[in-house]
């Protein structure tokens, strides 16, 4: 069975940086697009960024574009999200997800993702 486990969340000050990880097992990581979503209290879960199965394509939501960077390490079956210049509105639970389709452009749509992790909490103080 597929397992996705996020880690690295924590509390940072506005303007700080944080790198979260998603370690996976139970599926062919190298053939899956990977994405990060987040959910703030009282808000809907929203797309953050994604990387294609090949690693050759990435996309980001406008609020994080230029500040966040997604990467993958196929040898470790792990996807990362590095967050810089953090703002209070970046706070929330960050989830990773896997999409089995072999598209060049990764999806920003939640329904396209087959497997999900449990999330890791990110807090940003003013």
Short mmCIF file of C-alpha atoms in Angstrom, two decimals:
data_model
loop_
_atom_site.label_atom_id
_atom_site.label_comp_id
_atom_site.label_asym_id
_atom_site.label_seq_id
_atom_site.Cartn_x
_atom_site.Cartn_y
_atom_site.Cartn_z
CA UNK A 1 0.00 0.00 0.00
CA UNK A 2 1.08 3.54 -0.72
CA UNK A 3 2.50 5.54 2.15
CA UNK A 4 3.30 9.24 2.16
CA UNK A 5 4.73 10.78 5.30
CA UNK A 6 5.35 14.49 5.61
CA UNK A 7 7.86 15.92 8.05
CA UNK A 8 9.79 19.08 8.74
CA UNK A 9 6.95 21.35 9.72
CA UNK A 10 7.36 23.80 12.54
CA UNK A 11 7.11 27.39 13.68
CA UNK A 12 8.99 30.19 11.95
CA UNK A 13 8.94 33.97 11.95
CA UNK A 14 7.73 36.08 9.07
CA UNK A 15 10.46 36.22 6.45
CA UNK A 16 12.00 32.96 7.56
CA UNK A 17 12.49 29.71 5.69
CA UNK A 18 11.44 26.13 6.18
CA UNK A 19 11.89 22.92 4.20
CA UNK A 20 9.34 20.15 4.49
CA UNK A 21 9.76 16.61 3.22
CA UNK A 22 7.50 13.82 2.05
CA UNK A 23 8.96 10.34 2.21
CA UNK A 24 7.06 7.71 0.24
CA UNK A 25 6.83 3.95 -0.18
CA UNK A 26 4.52 1.32 -1.64
CA UNK A 27 4.31 2.71 -5.17
CA UNK A 28 6.60 3.53 -8.08
CA UNK A 29 7.61 7.01 -6.97
CA UNK A 30 9.62 7.63 -10.15
CA UNK A 31 6.49 7.27 -12.30
CA UNK A 32 4.31 9.64 -10.26
CA UNK A 33 3.90 13.36 -10.34
CA UNK A 34 4.14 14.82 -6.85
CA UNK A 35 2.44 17.86 -5.42
CA UNK A 36 2.05 19.93 -2.29
CA UNK A 37 -1.24 21.32 -1.04
CA UNK A 38 -1.99 23.29 2.10
CA UNK A 39 -4.97 24.07 4.27
CA UNK A 40 -5.28 26.97 6.68
CA UNK A 41 -7.81 26.93 9.53
CA UNK A 42 -11.28 27.71 8.22
CA UNK A 43 -10.17 27.64 4.60
CA UNK A 44 -10.32 25.11 1.79
CA UNK A 45 -7.31 23.07 0.86
CA UNK A 46 -5.38 24.78 -1.92
CA UNK A 47 -2.71 23.89 -4.40
CA UNK A 48 0.83 25.00 -3.63
CA UNK A 49 3.13 23.42 -6.19
CA UNK A 50 3.86 20.27 -8.16
CA UNK A 51 6.62 18.50 -10.02
CA UNK A 52 6.17 16.11 -12.93
CA UNK A 53 7.04 12.43 -12.79
CA UNK A 54 10.16 13.14 -14.85
CA UNK A 55 11.20 16.10 -12.76
CA UNK A 56 11.27 18.20 -15.92
CA UNK A 57 8.23 20.30 -15.18
CA UNK A 58 7.08 22.30 -12.19
CA UNK A 59 4.22 24.66 -11.47
CA UNK A 60 3.30 26.86 -8.53
CA UNK A 61 0.30 28.70 -7.24
CA UNK A 62 0.58 32.45 -7.69
CA UNK A 63 0.77 33.27 -3.95
CA UNK A 64 3.95 31.20 -3.56
CA UNK A 65 5.56 31.65 -6.94
CA UNK A 66 9.10 32.90 -6.59
CA UNK A 67 9.25 32.02 -2.89
CA UNK A 68 8.69 28.26 -2.81
CA UNK A 69 10.56 25.55 -4.66
CA UNK A 70 9.61 21.90 -5.11
CA UNK A 71 12.14 19.17 -5.83
CA UNK A 72 12.35 15.40 -5.82
CA UNK A 73 15.00 12.82 -5.02
CA UNK A 74 14.12 9.58 -6.76
CA UNK A 75 16.88 7.68 -4.99
CA UNK A 76 15.16 8.48 -1.69
CA UNK A 77 11.56 8.33 -2.96
CA UNK A 78 11.14 11.75 -1.40
CA UNK A 79 9.71 15.06 -2.52
CA UNK A 80 10.59 18.38 -0.88
CA UNK A 81 9.11 21.83 -0.58
CA UNK A 82 11.46 24.64 0.33
CA UNK A 83 9.63 27.71 1.57
CA UNK A 84 11.33 31.09 1.72
CA UNK A 85 10.22 34.59 2.72
CA UNK A 86 7.38 33.07 4.68
CA UNK A 87 4.28 35.11 5.44
CA UNK A 88 1.56 34.57 8.06
CA UNK A 89 -0.83 33.60 5.27
CA UNK A 90 1.44 30.67 4.43
CA UNK A 91 0.54 28.98 7.71
CA UNK A 92 -1.43 25.77 7.64
CA UNK A 93 -1.17 22.03 7.27
CA UNK A 94 0.93 21.03 4.29
CA UNK A 95 0.05 17.82 2.47
CA UNK A 96 1.91 15.92 -0.22
CA UNK A 97 0.14 13.92 -2.91
CA UNK A 98 0.97 11.56 -5.78
CA UNK A 99 -0.55 11.37 -9.27
CA UNK A 100 -0.01 8.18 -11.30
CA UNK A 101 -0.56 9.80 -14.68
CA UNK A 102 2.49 10.41 -16.87
CA UNK A 103 1.73 13.96 -17.95
CA UNK A 104 4.53 16.38 -18.72
CA UNK A 105 2.74 19.12 -16.82
CA UNK A 106 1.74 18.20 -13.26
CA UNK A 107 -1.82 18.82 -12.17
CA UNK A 108 -2.98 21.50 -9.75
CA UNK A 109 -6.31 19.74 -9.21
CA UNK A 110 -6.82 17.74 -6.02
CA UNK A 111 -8.97 15.09 -7.69
CA UNK A 112 -6.12 14.09 -9.98
CA UNK A 113 -4.04 12.84 -7.08
CA UNK A 114 -4.26 9.22 -6.00
CA UNK A 115 -2.34 9.12 -2.74
CA UNK A 116 -2.11 11.60 0.12
CA UNK A 117 -0.07 12.06 3.24
CA UNK A 118 -1.34 13.04 6.66
CA UNK A 119 0.11 16.53 6.60
CA UNK A 120 2.64 18.53 8.57
CA UNK A 121 1.88 21.76 10.43
CA UNK A 122 3.55 25.03 9.48
CA UNK A 123 3.11 28.07 11.69
CA UNK A 124 4.31 31.56 10.77
CA UNK A 125 4.41 34.26 13.42
CA UNK A 126 4.11 37.94 12.48
#
